[in-house]
């Protein structure tokens, strides 16, 4: 069986950050966990690039928060701007947490830290194996792999992404919210000379459209923009055009290299249920939404820690109250986060005729300390404690 066990207490399908975090949590509790993933190797692109304070607090349980903060870039300020004019300054350095900042860090680095922690605890990821079937039994579930192996587990965690095979086979509907918002986005990690501050995240609400510019630990910047026709592979000329039209105006940010780029459309869904007996959902298999505010991976990682604890309790005591609470409460949090991301996206992509009024209104609201504080609490997820 090439080292894949026939039996395990928990089978985690999917070795992205959420699957790895669930597995590390279970291994830290001393439970028997097996992880399978369809990819031959872990992803090496940056993708999700921010970890929020509340997520770092929860990841302390896994023993990875210190390592992540060493490898990431702490950013204490998030500014909504129109060109060179600040509309709303949002500060994180006064938040009641040991992590008064957002941590800019590529998803590939986050995954590597979680994988190393899982391996320290005696776990591993089996690749490449694709789950093709699942059958629930009286006291567990059997997962069949395309290669023919069958793994018997007491619980199965579907952490296999938005197109989760396990979720669909288990009949856990994924119909909550709109299917796809009619918005196209381009994403590019770029190296620039001048123009962009290395210590703040900027959300530009310009007349031509929105643009996010966020610093990454290696000195590059993540650019995200809503556009009519996003190229599959944005180049230097394209990224420069976006910065010239939507970014700083008095200083010039000259793009010298595109490290990595992609395009995407927004999906907004929440699973109808997070659990069916011995099958439980986590991460993108349970919820997907706009990247506005960088909430997606963070929500999934918080799922993972809560679910790991609940599964450990169920395996140790037979009490599934924690699993019931996870299925109810984490779904409710996902609905709240999807709603927040939806509102931020609609605000950022308002019709061009409304953008001057939107910007003027935001600038007026920024004079209210309560408004700025609430935004900081929502973006940092500390308001979800």
XYZ file of C-alpha atoms in Angstrom:
385
model
C 0.000 0.000 0.000
C 3.010 2.309 -0.453
C 2.889 3.363 3.181
C -0.767 4.409 3.180
C -2.503 2.886 6.210
C -5.662 0.856 5.735
C -7.072 2.299 8.966
C -6.727 5.649 10.679
C -8.636 7.665 13.255
C -8.973 10.718 10.977
C -8.421 10.920 7.233
C -7.805 14.460 5.980
C -8.388 14.855 2.243
C -6.426 17.862 1.001
C -3.019 19.202 2.070
C -3.451 22.914 1.595
C -3.000 25.141 4.651
C -6.347 24.084 6.133
C -5.803 20.345 5.762
C -2.275 20.646 7.146
C -3.514 22.682 10.115
C -6.257 20.161 10.966
C -3.717 17.336 10.774
C -1.156 19.205 12.897
C -3.813 19.923 15.516
C -4.783 16.257 15.710
C -1.149 15.125 15.816
C -0.487 17.606 18.638
C -3.343 15.955 20.537
C -1.666 12.586 19.996
C -4.313 11.300 17.600
C -3.730 9.094 14.558
C -4.209 11.184 11.398
C -3.585 10.421 7.722
C -3.379 13.119 5.013
C -3.781 12.522 1.276
C -3.527 15.080 -1.501
C -4.061 14.888 -5.246
C -1.043 17.069 -6.087
C 2.359 15.439 -6.604
C 3.960 18.341 -4.696
C 2.830 21.269 -2.595
C 1.969 24.520 -4.363
C 4.826 27.020 -4.715
C 2.934 30.195 -5.651
C 2.041 32.950 -3.190
C -1.785 33.022 -3.593
C -3.259 33.976 -0.165
C -0.738 36.391 1.311
C -2.019 37.645 4.680
C -2.598 36.183 8.138
C -4.726 38.175 10.553
C -4.212 38.711 14.309
C -7.046 36.414 15.407
C -5.713 33.634 13.197
C -2.214 34.002 14.667
C -3.719 33.809 18.154
C -5.421 30.520 17.324
C -2.395 29.077 15.519
C -0.448 29.377 18.778
C -2.106 26.078 19.719
C -0.215 24.419 16.865
C 3.102 25.979 17.810
C 3.596 27.805 14.494
C 2.774 31.465 15.174
C 6.329 32.432 16.187
C 7.827 30.826 13.092
C 5.289 32.489 10.812
C 5.956 35.934 12.281
C 9.709 35.398 11.805
C 9.198 34.657 8.117
C 6.470 37.214 7.378
C 6.288 40.997 7.194
C 4.185 42.640 9.938
C 2.160 45.583 8.628
C 0.489 47.861 11.159
C -1.504 50.091 8.826
C -4.121 49.582 6.133
C -5.053 52.682 4.163
C -7.935 53.255 1.785
C -6.705 55.918 -0.620
C -7.595 57.795 -3.781
C -4.302 58.411 -5.521
C -2.150 60.264 -2.979
C -5.100 61.223 -0.766
C -5.831 59.029 2.248
C -9.562 58.406 2.609
C -9.588 56.074 5.628
C -6.507 55.231 7.729
C -6.964 51.921 9.556
C -4.401 51.076 12.230
C -3.854 47.682 13.821
C -1.129 48.628 16.301
C -3.640 49.570 19.019
C -5.658 46.362 18.833
C -5.893 44.271 22.045
C -3.727 41.360 20.867
C -0.146 40.112 20.975
C -0.210 40.441 17.174
C -1.186 44.092 16.544
C -0.623 43.886 12.788
C -1.537 41.922 9.696
C 1.197 39.487 8.692
C 2.076 39.549 5.011
C 3.369 36.093 4.075
C 2.981 33.981 0.909
C 0.670 30.982 1.187
C 3.509 28.732 0.038
C 5.509 29.749 3.126
C 2.498 29.227 5.402
C 2.008 25.746 3.959
C 5.695 24.897 4.414
C 5.634 25.953 8.075
C 2.505 23.868 8.713
C 3.965 20.863 6.876
C 7.192 21.054 8.875
C 5.188 21.210 12.097
C 3.092 18.202 11.071
C 6.261 16.257 10.291
C 7.795 17.270 13.639
C 4.728 15.724 15.275
C 5.204 12.490 13.336
C 2.738 13.075 10.498
C 3.207 13.118 6.721
C 1.338 13.808 3.487
C 0.711 10.973 1.018
C 0.877 12.157 -2.633
C -0.538 12.012 -5.251
C -3.755 10.240 -4.261
C -7.228 11.204 -5.435
C -10.344 10.299 -3.448
C -12.936 8.798 -5.783
C -15.561 7.430 -3.389
C -16.759 7.596 0.197
C -19.149 5.379 2.123
C -20.271 5.977 5.674
C -20.527 3.061 8.073
C -21.962 2.688 11.539
C -18.807 3.848 13.273
C -16.821 5.614 10.567
C -16.327 6.044 6.837
C -14.463 4.327 4.030
C -12.723 6.405 1.383
C -11.747 4.788 -1.911
C -8.804 6.204 -3.844
C -8.550 6.216 -7.633
C -5.489 3.992 -7.306
C -7.653 1.324 -5.690
C -6.762 1.590 -2.005
C -9.509 1.851 0.602
C -8.890 3.737 3.847
C -11.153 3.177 6.836
C -11.395 6.131 9.212
C -13.475 7.091 12.207
C -13.811 10.588 10.737
C -13.087 12.141 7.339
C -12.236 15.830 6.918
C -12.935 17.313 3.492
C -10.276 20.007 3.070
C -10.074 19.495 -0.687
C -11.065 22.962 -1.855
C -13.970 24.707 -3.521
C -14.595 21.785 -5.881
C -14.500 19.252 -3.026
C -15.141 15.694 -4.185
C -15.778 14.450 -0.645
C -18.350 17.181 0.048
C -20.252 16.405 -3.126
C -20.133 12.634 -2.631
C -21.446 13.101 0.916
C -24.356 15.204 -0.350
C -23.423 18.302 1.641
C -24.863 21.032 -0.591
C -22.805 24.037 -1.645
C -25.513 26.419 -2.754
C -25.391 29.248 -0.224
C -25.035 32.694 -1.771
C -24.495 33.658 -5.386
C -22.585 31.321 -7.664
C -20.268 33.801 -9.376
C -20.207 37.579 -9.130
C -19.796 39.188 -12.569
C -16.379 40.574 -11.628
C -12.968 39.735 -13.090
C -9.743 40.267 -11.170
C -6.077 40.272 -12.072
C -3.375 39.386 -9.559
C 0.352 40.028 -9.905
C 3.314 39.844 -7.542
C 5.709 42.503 -8.811
C 9.024 44.104 -8.023
C 8.963 47.888 -8.134
C 11.338 50.809 -7.755
C 9.916 53.622 -5.603
C 6.351 54.819 -5.195
C 4.917 52.176 -2.841
C 5.488 52.197 0.947
C 6.953 48.940 2.335
C 5.081 49.172 5.629
C 1.394 49.553 4.738
C -1.319 47.861 2.724
C -3.004 50.281 0.327
C -6.463 49.891 -1.140
C -6.807 52.463 -3.905
C -10.372 53.585 -4.651
C -9.550 55.492 -7.836
C -11.864 56.700 -10.597
C -10.581 54.033 -13.090
C -11.163 51.262 -10.521
C -9.840 49.612 -7.379
C -6.282 48.398 -6.797
C -4.706 46.673 -3.798
C -0.956 47.071 -3.256
C 0.470 45.026 -0.383
C 4.139 44.453 0.574
C 5.479 40.889 0.730
C 8.445 39.683 2.830
C 10.864 39.396 -0.115
C 10.419 43.067 -1.036
C 7.929 42.458 -3.840
C 4.340 43.739 -3.836
C 1.038 41.969 -4.363
C -1.234 43.838 -6.789
C -4.910 42.921 -7.125
C -7.290 44.853 -9.378
C -10.800 44.485 -10.722
C -10.641 44.744 -14.514
C -12.920 44.077 -17.462
C -10.687 41.549 -19.202
C -7.942 40.078 -17.026
C -4.965 38.550 -18.846
C -4.003 35.010 -17.912
C -0.380 36.092 -17.401
C -0.065 39.815 -16.619
C 3.267 41.287 -17.767
C 5.328 44.301 -16.701
C 3.577 46.651 -19.121
C 0.145 45.624 -17.880
C 1.088 45.968 -14.200
C 2.691 49.356 -14.867
C -0.453 50.581 -16.595
C -2.557 49.599 -13.563
C -0.254 51.402 -11.132
C -0.084 54.528 -13.281
C -3.869 54.761 -13.587
C -4.925 53.685 -10.099
C -1.960 54.027 -7.725
C 0.151 56.927 -6.445
C 0.200 59.972 -8.677
C 2.864 62.324 -7.279
C 5.527 59.609 -7.131
C 6.239 56.919 -9.709
C 6.239 53.221 -8.850
C 8.225 51.625 -11.678
C 7.509 47.922 -12.220
C 10.715 46.019 -13.008
C 9.496 42.407 -12.864
C 6.344 40.304 -12.573
C 7.249 37.407 -10.266
C 3.933 35.609 -10.635
C 0.459 36.437 -11.884
C -2.983 35.002 -12.488
C -6.638 35.911 -12.916
C -9.829 34.837 -11.188
C -13.547 35.395 -10.839
C -15.354 35.663 -7.533
C -17.465 32.838 -6.161
C -19.683 33.276 -3.096
C -20.930 30.076 -1.494
C -21.350 28.528 1.937
C -22.070 24.835 2.378
C -25.614 24.050 3.459
C -24.201 21.878 6.248
C -20.675 21.440 7.581
C -21.175 17.893 8.814
C -22.914 14.658 7.939
C -22.234 12.084 10.649
C -18.548 11.138 10.189
C -17.744 13.561 7.364
C -16.829 17.160 8.203
C -15.978 20.132 5.964
C -13.284 22.767 6.465
C -11.801 25.647 4.491
C -12.785 26.278 0.887
C -14.759 23.028 0.812
C -17.102 24.757 3.269
C -16.982 28.376 2.103
C -15.628 30.515 -0.704
C -15.960 34.233 -1.334
C -14.344 37.442 -2.533
C -10.688 37.978 -1.533
C -11.597 41.448 -0.239
C -10.023 41.874 3.185
C -7.965 38.701 2.790
C -10.458 36.637 4.784
C -10.532 33.272 2.967
C -7.479 31.340 4.189
C -7.787 32.964 7.606
C -11.330 31.709 8.029
C -10.187 28.248 6.932
C -7.271 28.169 9.378
C -9.591 29.117 12.237
C -11.889 26.306 11.069
C -8.928 23.951 11.258
C -7.920 24.694 14.848
C -11.498 24.500 16.125
C -12.174 21.306 14.187
C -8.939 19.650 15.305
C -9.863 20.232 18.941
C -13.424 18.986 18.405
C -12.274 15.818 16.646
C -9.692 15.105 19.357
C -12.405 15.436 21.999
C -14.774 13.146 20.095
C -12.074 10.494 19.658
C -10.986 10.702 23.286
C -14.345 10.871 25.053
C -16.937 9.907 22.444
C -18.599 13.284 23.028
C -19.485 14.938 19.709
C -20.884 18.158 21.188
C -17.771 20.009 19.989
C -18.336 18.764 16.448
C -21.947 19.890 16.563
C -20.843 23.308 17.827
C -18.197 23.551 15.100
C -20.725 22.726 12.383
C -23.134 25.379 13.667
C -20.891 28.183 14.903
C -18.198 28.077 12.232
C -20.826 28.048 9.523
C -22.409 31.118 11.116
C -19.029 32.850 11.158
C -18.527 31.966 7.488
C -21.866 33.575 6.620
C -20.746 36.742 8.426
C -17.362 36.779 6.688
C -18.880 36.168 3.251
C -21.231 39.082 3.884
C -18.333 41.336 4.947
C -16.268 40.390 1.885
C -19.306 40.946 -0.342
C -19.875 44.450 1.056
C -16.198 45.354 0.715
C -16.158 44.091 -2.864
C -19.291 46.008 -3.821
C -17.861 49.133 -2.200
C -14.545 48.730 -4.008
C -16.164 48.044 -7.392
C -18.939 50.653 -7.282
C -20.005 52.024 -10.700
C -17.657 54.779 -11.879
C -20.365 57.435 -11.676
C -20.747 56.757 -7.926
C -17.055 56.623 -7.046
C -16.521 60.337 -6.214
C -19.515 60.284 -3.833
C -18.304 56.993 -2.304
C -14.860 58.437 -1.667
C -16.235 61.642 -0.163
C -18.511 59.663 2.147
C -15.699 57.385 3.306
C -13.454 60.363 4.009
C -16.136 61.922 6.209
C -16.714 58.643 8.061
C -12.981 58.335 8.683
C -13.211 61.180 11.195
C -15.245 58.881 13.457
C -12.909 56.825 15.703
C -15.610 54.185 16.126
C -15.808 53.659 12.366
C -12.046 53.179 12.047
C -11.947 50.893 15.102
C -14.809 48.726 13.828
C -13.124 48.336 10.445
C -9.874 47.290 12.131
C -11.691 44.769 14.339
C -13.568 43.269 11.399
C -10.558 43.054 9.097
C -8.354 41.566 11.836
C -11.129 39.073 12.809
C -10.737 40.126 16.452
C -14.354 41.211 16.253
C -15.230 37.511 15.728
C -13.791 36.361 19.037
